[in-house]
Coordinates of C-alpha atoms and ligand atoms in Angstrom, one line a residue:
M1 CA 18.6 -8.6 15.4
Y2 CA 17.7 -6.6 12.3
Q3 CA 21.1 -7.0 10.6
E4 CA 20.0 -9.2 7.8
N5 CA 17.0 -7.1 6.7
H6 CA 18.1 -4.2 4.6
L7 CA 15.3 -1.7 5.3
A8 CA 14.7 -2.7 8.9
K9 CA 18.4 -2.3 9.7
R10 CA 18.4 1.2 8.3
I11 CA 15.3 2.4 10.1
R12 CA 16.4 1.0 13.4
H13 CA 20.0 2.2 13.2
A14 CA 19.6 5.7 14.8
S15 CA 17.6 4.5 17.8
I16 CA 19.6 1.5 18.9
G17 CA 20.5 2.1 22.6
R18 CA 18.1 5.0 22.8
E19 CA 15.1 2.9 23.8
D20 CA 13.5 5.5 26.0
A21 CA 13.9 8.3 23.5
P22 CA 10.5 9.5 22.2
F23 CA 9.5 8.5 18.7
L24 CA 5.8 9.6 18.6
E25 CA 3.8 12.1 20.6
V26 CA 0.2 11.1 19.8
H27 CA -2.4 13.9 19.1
P28 CA -4.6 14.7 21.0
S29 CA -3.9 12.5 24.0
G30 CA -0.2 13.6 24.3
K31 CA 0.8 10.0 24.9
I32 CA 4.5 9.4 24.2
V33 CA 5.6 6.3 22.4
S34 CA 9.3 5.5 22.9
Y35 CA 11.5 3.9 20.3
G36 CA 11.9 0.9 22.5
A37 CA 8.1 0.5 22.9
F38 CA 7.4 1.0 19.2
F39 CA 9.9 -1.5 17.9
A40 CA 8.9 -4.1 20.6
N41 CA 5.3 -3.8 19.4
A42 CA 6.4 -4.1 15.7
E43 CA 8.3 -7.2 16.6
K44 CA 5.2 -8.7 18.3
I45 CA 3.2 -8.0 15.2
A46 CA 5.9 -9.6 13.0
A47 CA 5.6 -12.7 15.3
A48 CA 1.8 -12.6 14.9
L49 CA 2.1 -12.4 11.1
V50 CA 4.4 -15.4 11.0
R51 CA 2.0 -17.3 13.3
V52 CA -0.9 -16.9 10.9
G53 CA 1.3 -18.2 8.1
V54 CA 2.8 -15.1 6.5
R55 CA 5.9 -16.0 4.6
P56 CA 8.6 -13.8 3.0
G57 CA 7.1 -12.0 0.0
D58 CA 3.5 -12.4 1.1
R59 CA 1.4 -9.3 1.0
V60 CA -0.2 -7.7 4.1
A61 CA -3.0 -5.3 3.1
V62 CA -4.4 -2.7 5.4
Q63 CA -7.2 -0.2 5.1
A64 CA -7.5 1.3 8.5
P65 CA -7.5 4.6 10.4
K66 CA -4.1 6.3 10.9
T67 CA -2.9 4.9 14.2
V68 CA 0.3 4.0 16.0
T69 CA -0.7 0.3 15.5
M70 CA -0.9 0.8 11.8
L71 CA 2.7 2.2 11.8
E72 CA 3.8 -0.8 13.9
L73 CA 2.1 -3.0 11.3
Y74 CA 4.2 -1.4 8.6
V75 CA 7.4 -2.1 10.4
G76 CA 6.2 -5.5 11.6
T77 CA 5.5 -6.5 8.0
I78 CA 9.0 -5.4 7.0
L79 CA 10.5 -7.4 9.9
A80 CA 8.5 -10.5 8.8
G81 CA 10.0 -10.2 5.3
A82 CA 6.5 -9.5 3.9
V83 CA 5.2 -6.8 1.6
F84 CA 3.2 -3.9 3.1
L85 CA 0.1 -2.9 1.1
P86 CA -1.7 0.2 2.4
L87 CA -5.0 1.2 0.9
N88 CA -6.6 4.6 0.8
T89 CA -9.2 4.8 3.6
G90 CA -11.7 6.3 1.1
Y91 CA -11.9 3.2 -1.1
T92 CA -15.3 1.4 -1.1
A93 CA -15.7 -2.3 -0.8
S94 CA -16.0 -2.7 -4.6
E95 CA -12.8 -0.8 -5.1
I96 CA -11.1 -3.0 -2.4
R97 CA -12.2 -6.1 -4.2
Y98 CA -10.0 -5.1 -7.2
F99 CA -6.9 -4.6 -5.0
L100 CA -7.3 -7.8 -3.0
G101 CA -8.0 -9.8 -6.2
D102 CA -4.9 -8.3 -7.9
A103 CA -2.4 -8.4 -5.0
T104 CA -3.8 -11.6 -3.3
P105 CA -2.6 -10.7 0.2
K106 CA -2.6 -13.3 3.0
V107 CA -3.8 -10.8 5.6
L108 CA -6.2 -7.9 5.5
V109 CA -6.4 -5.4 8.4
C110 CA -9.5 -3.2 8.3
D111 CA -11.6 -0.8 10.3
P112 CA -14.1 -2.8 12.4
R113 CA -16.8 -0.6 10.9
N114 CA -16.0 -2.1 7.5
L115 CA -15.6 -5.7 8.7
A116 CA -19.1 -6.9 7.6
A117 CA -18.7 -5.4 4.1
L118 CA -15.1 -6.6 3.6
T119 CA -15.3 -10.1 5.0
P120 CA -17.0 -11.7 2.0
V121 CA -14.7 -9.7 -0.4
A122 CA -11.6 -10.9 1.4
K123 CA -12.9 -14.5 1.5
D124 CA -13.5 -14.4 -2.3
C125 CA -10.0 -13.2 -2.8
N126 CA -8.5 -16.0 -0.6
V127 CA -7.3 -13.8 2.2
T128 CA -6.7 -16.2 5.1
T129 CA -6.6 -13.8 8.1
I130 CA -8.7 -10.6 8.7
W131 CA -7.9 -8.5 11.6
T132 CA -9.5 -5.2 12.7
L133 CA -7.9 -1.9 13.8
A134 CA -10.1 1.0 15.0
A135 CA -9.2 4.6 15.3
D136 CA -8.8 4.1 19.1
E137 CA -6.1 1.5 18.5
T138 CA -8.4 -1.4 19.6
G139 CA -9.3 -4.4 17.5
T140 CA -8.2 -8.0 16.8
L141 CA -4.8 -6.9 15.5
A142 CA -4.0 -5.4 18.9
Q143 CA -5.2 -8.7 20.5
A144 CA -3.0 -10.8 18.2
R145 CA -0.1 -8.5 19.1
G146 CA -0.9 -8.9 22.8
V147 CA -0.2 -12.6 23.0
E148 CA 3.3 -12.4 21.4
S149 CA 6.7 -11.5 22.9
A150 CA 9.2 -8.9 21.6
G151 CA 12.6 -10.0 20.4
F152 CA 11.6 -11.2 16.9
T153 CA 14.7 -11.6 14.7
A154 CA 14.0 -9.9 11.4
I155 CA 13.7 -12.2 8.4
A156 CA 16.7 -11.7 6.0
R157 CA 15.8 -9.5 3.1
A158 CA 18.2 -8.2 0.4
E159 CA 18.2 -4.8 -1.3
S160 CA 16.3 -6.2 -4.3
D161 CA 13.5 -7.8 -2.3
L162 CA 10.0 -6.3 -2.2
A163 CA 9.1 -4.2 0.8
A164 CA 5.9 -2.5 -0.3
L165 CA 3.2 -2.5 -3.0
L166 CA 1.5 0.9 -3.4
Y167 CA -1.3 1.3 -5.9
T168 CA -1.6 4.3 -8.2
S169 CA -4.7 5.1 -10.1
G170 CA -4.9 3.8 -13.7
T171 CA -5.7 6.0 -16.6
T172 CA -8.1 3.4 -17.9
G173 CA -9.7 3.0 -14.5
R174 CA -7.5 0.2 -13.4
S175 CA -5.0 0.9 -10.7
K176 CA -1.4 -0.3 -11.0
G177 CA 0.6 -1.7 -8.1
A178 CA 4.0 -0.2 -7.9
I179 CA 6.6 -2.7 -6.6
L180 CA 8.9 -1.0 -4.2
T181 CA 12.1 -2.7 -3.0
H182 CA 14.0 -2.4 0.2
L183 CA 16.7 -0.5 -1.6
A184 CA 14.3 2.0 -3.2
L185 CA 12.7 2.9 0.2
A186 CA 15.9 2.9 2.3
S187 CA 18.1 4.8 -0.2
N188 CA 15.5 7.5 -0.9
S189 CA 14.7 8.2 2.8
E190 CA 18.4 8.2 3.6
T191 CA 19.1 10.7 0.8
L192 CA 16.3 13.0 2.0
R193 CA 17.3 12.8 5.6
E194 CA 20.7 14.1 4.7
Y195 CA 19.5 16.6 2.1
W196 CA 16.9 18.2 4.5
R197 CA 19.3 17.8 7.5
F198 CA 17.0 15.8 9.8
S199 CA 18.6 14.8 13.1
Q200 CA 17.7 13.5 16.6
E201 CA 16.8 17.1 17.5
D202 CA 13.9 17.3 15.0
V203 CA 10.2 17.2 15.9
L204 CA 8.1 16.7 12.8
I205 CA 4.4 17.5 12.6
H206 CA 3.1 14.3 11.0
A207 CA -0.4 15.1 9.7
L208 CA -0.3 13.3 6.4
P209 CA -2.1 10.0 5.8
I210 CA 0.1 6.8 6.0
F211 CA -1.4 5.0 3.1
H212 CA 0.5 7.2 0.6
T213 CA 4.2 7.5 -0.1
H214 CA 4.5 11.0 1.3
G215 CA 3.3 10.3 4.9
L216 CA 4.4 6.7 5.0
F217 CA 7.8 6.7 3.5
V218 CA 9.0 10.3 3.4
A219 CA 7.7 11.5 6.8
T220 CA 7.9 8.2 8.7
N221 CA 11.2 6.7 7.4
I222 CA 13.0 10.0 7.6
T223 CA 12.0 10.4 11.3
L224 CA 13.0 6.8 12.1
M225 CA 16.3 7.2 10.2
A226 CA 17.1 10.4 12.0
G227 CA 16.1 9.0 15.4
G228 CA 13.9 12.1 15.8
Q229 CA 10.4 12.6 17.0
A230 CA 7.0 13.1 15.3
I231 CA 3.8 14.6 16.5
F232 CA 1.4 12.1 15.2
M233 CA -2.0 13.4 14.1
A234 CA -4.7 11.1 12.7
G235 CA -5.7 13.8 10.2
F236 CA -4.9 17.4 9.3
D237 CA -6.3 19.9 11.7
A238 CA -5.0 23.4 10.9
D239 CA -5.6 24.9 14.4
A240 CA -3.9 21.9 16.1
V241 CA -0.9 22.1 13.7
L242 CA -0.5 25.8 14.5
G243 CA -0.7 24.9 18.2
Y244 CA 2.2 22.4 17.9
M245 CA 4.5 24.6 15.8
P246 CA 6.2 26.3 18.8
K247 CA 7.5 22.9 20.0
A248 CA 8.2 21.4 16.6
T249 CA 10.9 21.9 14.0
A250 CA 9.4 20.7 10.7
L251 CA 6.2 20.2 8.8
M252 CA 5.6 18.1 5.7
G253 CA 2.4 18.8 3.9
V254 CA 0.5 19.0 0.7
P255 CA -0.3 22.5 -0.7
T256 CA -3.8 22.4 0.9
F257 CA -2.2 22.4 4.4
Y258 CA -0.4 25.6 3.6
T259 CA -3.4 27.4 2.1
R260 CA -5.5 26.5 5.2
L261 CA -2.8 27.5 7.6
L262 CA -2.4 30.9 5.9
G263 CA -6.0 31.7 6.9
L264 CA -5.2 31.5 10.6
D265 CA -4.2 34.3 13.0
G266 CA -0.9 33.9 14.8
L267 CA 0.9 32.0 12.1
G268 CA 4.0 34.3 12.1
D269 CA 4.6 33.8 15.8
A270 CA 3.8 30.1 15.8
A271 CA 6.3 29.5 13.0
K272 CA 9.2 31.3 14.6
N273 CA 11.2 28.3 15.8
M274 CA 10.4 26.0 13.0
R275 CA 13.3 25.2 10.7
L276 CA 11.6 23.6 7.7
F277 CA 8.4 23.5 5.8
V278 CA 8.2 20.9 3.0
S279 CA 5.4 20.8 0.3
G280 CA 4.7 18.2 -2.3
S281 CA 2.3 15.7 -4.0
A282 CA 0.7 18.5 -6.0
P283 CA 1.9 21.9 -7.4
L284 CA 2.3 24.7 -4.8
L285 CA 1.1 28.0 -6.2
A286 CA 3.8 30.6 -6.4
E287 CA 1.2 32.9 -4.7
T288 CA 1.1 30.5 -1.7
H289 CA 4.9 30.4 -1.5
D290 CA 5.1 34.2 -1.5
L291 CA 2.4 34.7 1.0
W292 CA 3.9 32.1 3.4
R293 CA 7.3 33.8 3.2
A294 CA 5.7 37.2 3.8
K295 CA 3.9 35.9 6.9
T296 CA 6.5 33.6 8.4
G297 CA 9.8 34.5 6.9
H298 CA 10.2 30.9 5.7
A299 CA 10.5 29.8 2.1
I300 CA 8.5 26.6 1.7
L301 CA 10.7 23.8 0.3
E302 CA 8.9 22.2 -2.6
R303 CA 9.8 18.7 -3.8
Y304 CA 8.5 16.4 -6.4
G305 CA 7.9 12.6 -6.3
M306 CA 5.6 9.8 -7.2
T307 CA 4.3 6.5 -5.9
E308 CA 6.5 4.7 -8.4
T309 CA 9.7 6.6 -7.6
N310 CA 9.6 8.0 -4.1
M311 CA 11.1 11.5 -4.3
N312 CA 13.0 12.7 -7.3
T313 CA 13.8 16.4 -7.0
S314 CA 13.9 18.9 -4.2
N315 CA 14.6 22.6 -3.8
P316 CA 17.8 23.1 -1.9
Y317 CA 18.1 23.2 1.9
K318 CA 20.7 26.0 1.6
G319 CA 20.3 28.2 -1.5
A320 CA 17.3 29.7 -3.3
R321 CA 14.0 27.8 -3.0
R322 CA 12.3 28.9 -6.2
A323 CA 8.5 29.2 -6.2
G324 CA 6.9 27.3 -9.0
T325 CA 9.8 24.9 -9.3
V326 CA 10.5 21.5 -7.8
G327 CA 14.2 22.1 -7.5
F328 CA 17.1 19.9 -8.5
P329 CA 17.5 16.1 -8.9
L330 CA 18.3 14.5 -5.6
P331 CA 21.8 13.0 -5.2
G332 CA 21.9 9.7 -7.1
V333 CA 18.8 10.4 -9.1
E334 CA 19.1 11.1 -12.8
V335 CA 16.5 13.3 -14.4
I336 CA 16.1 14.0 -18.1
V337 CA 13.5 15.9 -20.1
A338 CA 12.9 13.7 -23.1
D339 CA 11.2 13.8 -26.5
P340 CA 7.8 12.0 -25.9
E341 CA 8.2 10.2 -29.2
T342 CA 11.8 9.0 -29.2
G343 CA 12.8 9.2 -25.5
S344 CA 16.0 11.1 -26.4
P345 CA 17.0 13.9 -24.1
L346 CA 16.0 17.4 -25.3
P347 CA 18.2 20.4 -25.1
Q348 CA 18.1 22.4 -21.9
G349 CA 15.1 24.7 -21.7
E350 CA 12.8 22.6 -24.0
V351 CA 9.6 21.1 -22.7
G352 CA 9.2 17.4 -22.7
V353 CA 8.4 14.3 -20.7
L354 CA 10.3 13.8 -17.4
E355 CA 12.2 10.5 -17.2
I356 CA 13.9 9.3 -14.0
R357 CA 16.6 6.8 -13.2
G358 CA 18.0 5.8 -9.8
P359 CA 17.9 3.4 -6.9
N360 CA 14.6 5.1 -5.9
V361 CA 12.7 3.9 -8.9
F362 CA 10.2 1.0 -8.6
A363 CA 10.8 -2.5 -9.9
G364 CA 7.7 -2.6 -12.1
Y365 CA 4.0 -2.9 -11.9
W366 CA 2.5 -5.9 -10.1
N367 CA 1.1 -8.4 -12.6
M368 CA 1.4 -6.0 -15.5
P369 CA 4.5 -6.8 -17.6
E370 CA 3.2 -4.9 -20.6
K371 CA 2.5 -1.7 -18.6
T372 CA 5.9 -2.1 -17.0
A373 CA 7.6 -2.4 -20.4
E374 CA 5.7 0.6 -21.7
E375 CA 6.8 2.9 -18.8
L376 CA 10.1 1.5 -17.6
R377 CA 12.8 1.5 -20.3
E378 CA 15.3 -1.3 -20.5
N379 CA 18.1 1.3 -19.7
G380 CA 16.3 1.9 -16.3
F381 CA 14.6 5.2 -17.1
F382 CA 11.0 5.5 -15.9
I383 CA 8.7 7.6 -18.1
T384 CA 6.8 9.6 -15.5
G385 CA 4.2 11.1 -17.7
D386 CA 4.8 14.5 -16.2
I387 CA 5.6 17.3 -18.6
A388 CA 8.6 19.4 -17.4
V389 CA 11.3 21.9 -18.3
I390 CA 14.7 22.5 -16.7
D391 CA 16.0 26.1 -16.6
D392 CA 19.6 27.2 -17.1
H393 CA 20.3 27.0 -13.4
G394 CA 19.1 23.4 -13.2
Y395 CA 15.8 24.0 -11.5
V396 CA 13.0 21.6 -12.7
S397 CA 9.5 22.8 -13.2
I398 CA 6.5 20.6 -13.7
V399 CA 4.3 22.3 -16.3
G400 CA 1.6 19.7 -17.0
R401 CA 0.5 16.2 -16.8
A402 CA 0.6 14.1 -19.9
K403 CA -1.9 11.6 -18.3
D404 CA -4.7 14.1 -17.6
L405 CA -4.5 13.5 -13.8
I406 CA -6.5 15.6 -11.4
I407 CA -4.9 16.3 -8.0
T408 CA -7.5 17.3 -5.4
G409 CA -6.3 18.0 -1.9
G410 CA -3.1 16.0 -2.7
Y411 CA -5.0 12.9 -3.9
N412 CA -4.9 11.7 -7.5
V413 CA -8.0 11.2 -9.5
Y414 CA -7.9 9.8 -13.0
P415 CA -10.9 11.2 -14.9
K416 CA -11.5 8.0 -16.9
E417 CA -12.5 6.1 -13.8
V418 CA -15.2 8.7 -12.9
E419 CA -16.3 9.0 -16.5
L420 CA -16.9 5.3 -16.9
L421 CA -19.3 5.3 -13.9
I422 CA -21.2 8.4 -15.0
D423 CA -21.5 7.2 -18.6
A424 CA -23.1 3.9 -17.2
L425 CA -26.0 5.9 -15.7
D426 CA -29.3 5.7 -17.7
D427 CA -29.8 9.4 -18.0
V428 CA -26.3 10.2 -19.4
L429 CA -25.1 10.1 -22.9
E430 CA -21.5 11.0 -22.2
S431 CA -19.2 12.9 -19.8
A432 CA -15.9 14.6 -19.5
V433 CA -14.4 14.8 -16.0
I434 CA -11.9 17.7 -15.5
G435 CA -10.0 19.4 -12.7
V436 CA -10.6 23.1 -12.2
P437 CA -8.8 25.5 -9.9
H438 CA -10.2 25.4 -6.3
P439 CA -8.9 27.7 -3.6
D440 CA -8.8 25.0 -0.9
F441 CA -8.2 21.7 -2.8
G442 CA -5.9 23.0 -5.5
E443 CA -8.1 21.4 -8.0
A444 CA -11.7 20.2 -7.8
V445 CA -13.3 17.3 -9.7
V446 CA -16.0 18.6 -12.1
A447 CA -18.1 16.4 -14.3
V448 CA -19.4 17.9 -17.6
I449 CA -22.2 15.8 -18.9
V450 CA -24.5 15.4 -21.9
A451 CA -27.9 14.0 -21.2
A452 CA -29.3 11.0 -22.9
A453 CA -32.1 11.8 -25.4
G454 CA -35.3 12.8 -23.6
S455 CA -33.6 12.9 -20.2
A456 CA -32.9 15.9 -18.0
P457 CA -30.7 14.5 -15.1
K458 CA -30.1 16.6 -12.0
G459 CA -26.5 17.0 -10.7
D460 CA -27.5 15.5 -7.3
A461 CA -28.9 12.4 -8.9
I462 CA -25.6 11.9 -10.9
K463 CA -23.6 12.4 -7.7
S464 CA -25.6 9.9 -5.7
G465 CA -25.8 7.5 -8.6
I466 CA -22.0 7.0 -8.6
A467 CA -21.3 7.6 -4.8
P468 CA -21.5 3.9 -3.8
E469 CA -18.8 3.0 -6.2
L470 CA -16.3 5.7 -5.7
A471 CA -14.2 7.1 -2.8
K472 CA -15.4 10.5 -1.7
F473 CA -12.4 12.4 -2.9
K474 CA -13.0 11.2 -6.5
Q475 CA -16.6 12.3 -6.6
P476 CA -17.4 15.4 -8.6
K477 CA -17.9 18.6 -6.6
R478 CA -20.0 20.0 -9.4
V479 CA -21.9 18.4 -12.3
I480 CA -22.6 20.6 -15.3
L481 CA -25.1 19.8 -18.1
V482 CA -24.1 20.9 -21.6
D483 CA -25.6 20.3 -25.0
E484 CA -22.4 18.7 -26.4
L485 CA -18.8 18.2 -25.6
P486 CA -16.2 20.1 -27.7
R487 CA -14.2 17.8 -30.0
N488 CA -11.3 18.2 -32.3
T489 CA -11.2 16.9 -35.8
M490 CA -9.9 13.5 -34.7
G491 CA -13.0 13.2 -32.5
K492 CA -11.1 13.7 -29.2
V493 CA -12.8 15.7 -26.5
Q494 CA -11.0 18.9 -26.0
K495 CA -10.8 19.0 -22.2
N496 CA -8.5 22.1 -22.4
L497 CA -11.5 24.1 -23.7
L498 CA -13.7 22.8 -20.9
R499 CA -11.0 23.7 -18.3
Q500 CA -10.9 27.2 -19.7
R501 CA -14.6 27.6 -19.8
F502 CA -15.1 26.5 -16.2
A503 CA -11.9 27.8 -14.7
G504 CA -13.7 30.4 -12.6
L505 CA -16.3 28.0 -11.1
F506 CA -14.9 28.1 -7.6
G507 CA -13.0 31.4 -7.8
Ligands
AMP1 P1 1.4 10.2 -6.4 O1 1.8 8.9 -7.2 O2 0.1 10.1 -5.8 O3 2.5 10.6 -5.5 O4 1.3 11.3 -7.5 C1 2.4 11.7 -8.3 C2 2.1 12.8 -9.2 O5 1.9 14.0 -8.4 C3 3.3 13.2 -10.0 O6 3.4 12.4 -11.2 C4 3.0 14.7 -10.3 O7 2.1 14.8 -11.4 C5 2.4 15.2 -9.1 N1 3.3 15.9 -8.2 C6 3.9 15.5 -7.1 N2 4.6 16.4 -6.5 C7 4.4 17.5 -7.3 C8 4.9 18.9 -7.2 N3 5.7 19.3 -6.2 N4 4.5 19.7 -8.2 C9 3.7 19.3 -9.2 N5 3.2 18.1 -9.3 C10 3.6 17.2 -8.3

């Protein structure tokens, strides 16, 4: 039934004939969702999508709480031959307007609490169907699913067809939609499943959001492809994760998960039967890696990836997992460190821009041919913007970010977007938004501002002035007033000096 659809065939393969096998154990109810029940519901959603006019290649957008139904919507969208477009739950209505205008989806699924605010936005953007999905799994999407029957035959989709559109933040404040094909998603998850040895025996603690590549593709697709089980948590709760460890085998997390878990009693005992801890999406401090090993006996396996490329490198399953490195290129993925000016590979040991080529790499930015041409070379290499070095054993280390990105709690914040909003406030002359070390979030967003002549703005007023326009995770944790911003002779703000000056703010 799924044979003609490249990704669907591969995520269903391991569970065919094992319809009663558990796929998800839902936290905190303990409800078990079997593979058979999950795919039957996904098939019903595919039928519902087709009924409202979704055709192959159409986009299906969702900004909703992490639920089993949202995961069914992901698979249902793939079965219907459409393109899944998940949106960060933190985005405000004005941010959503940009995504809907750019991606022009046929369907939007939203939290019923946001329905009133999003309905006019969706109408303006020619969305033809709006369904709701609440944290308790109820809503009009579940109703639409309820009138359909299982047994949907997946729409034929080839390797090169679009499966998902995931937005990254844009350095100029505009987000870019990364076009991900069936091949990119299927091949990368298959590679990781093998590399990290996932099997039917595995029970993964799934506490990551499913609007981001890490929780959606890495965690979910690997579990499906292995035919294993996931403990499905709507959000990260350190105590609950610790409680599940004795009956689980693996955890995938961002560094913040690990720093929080380290603060709990009983970690060593709880982790005894786990076989794998994976970290990614932001740099894991060597200190965290060492502390974790001392407390649990496990070396956290750090890997590196991006929205545009899925996963690129990983520390080995067997062999030394080196703290502060992101390991080796995955099988089938080519990684070079290139001269930022010429793009030619640099000798081993030199620092340069990381470029990636492989079946995992995206097909380009949605509606942005110029951006695509700037970042995706004709020979297939993607210029990641990450600054890296490869040591003489082949381990890759990410040493900086060419694009000035802040990663806070695993989420990306591009300073420019925040600066533009702050600068638009009457009391502000200019601003520089930086990331400074934070014990819990890895980095915290900090705004350094210069007041407009005759003004003396308060930090709280700045924060509340931009709050309606900006997801919470992007809002500054601290606002600092200075007389002037440091600049180099070319007039560029020297953010490195600001980062140094305020490095101890949360320490
Ligand atoms: P995203 O597109 O949200 O997945 O963010 C991708 C960016 O996160 C990369 O370009 C890196 O800058 C950063 N990143 C992801 N994993 C790691 C890691 N293990 N170490 C350091 N940076 C990472």
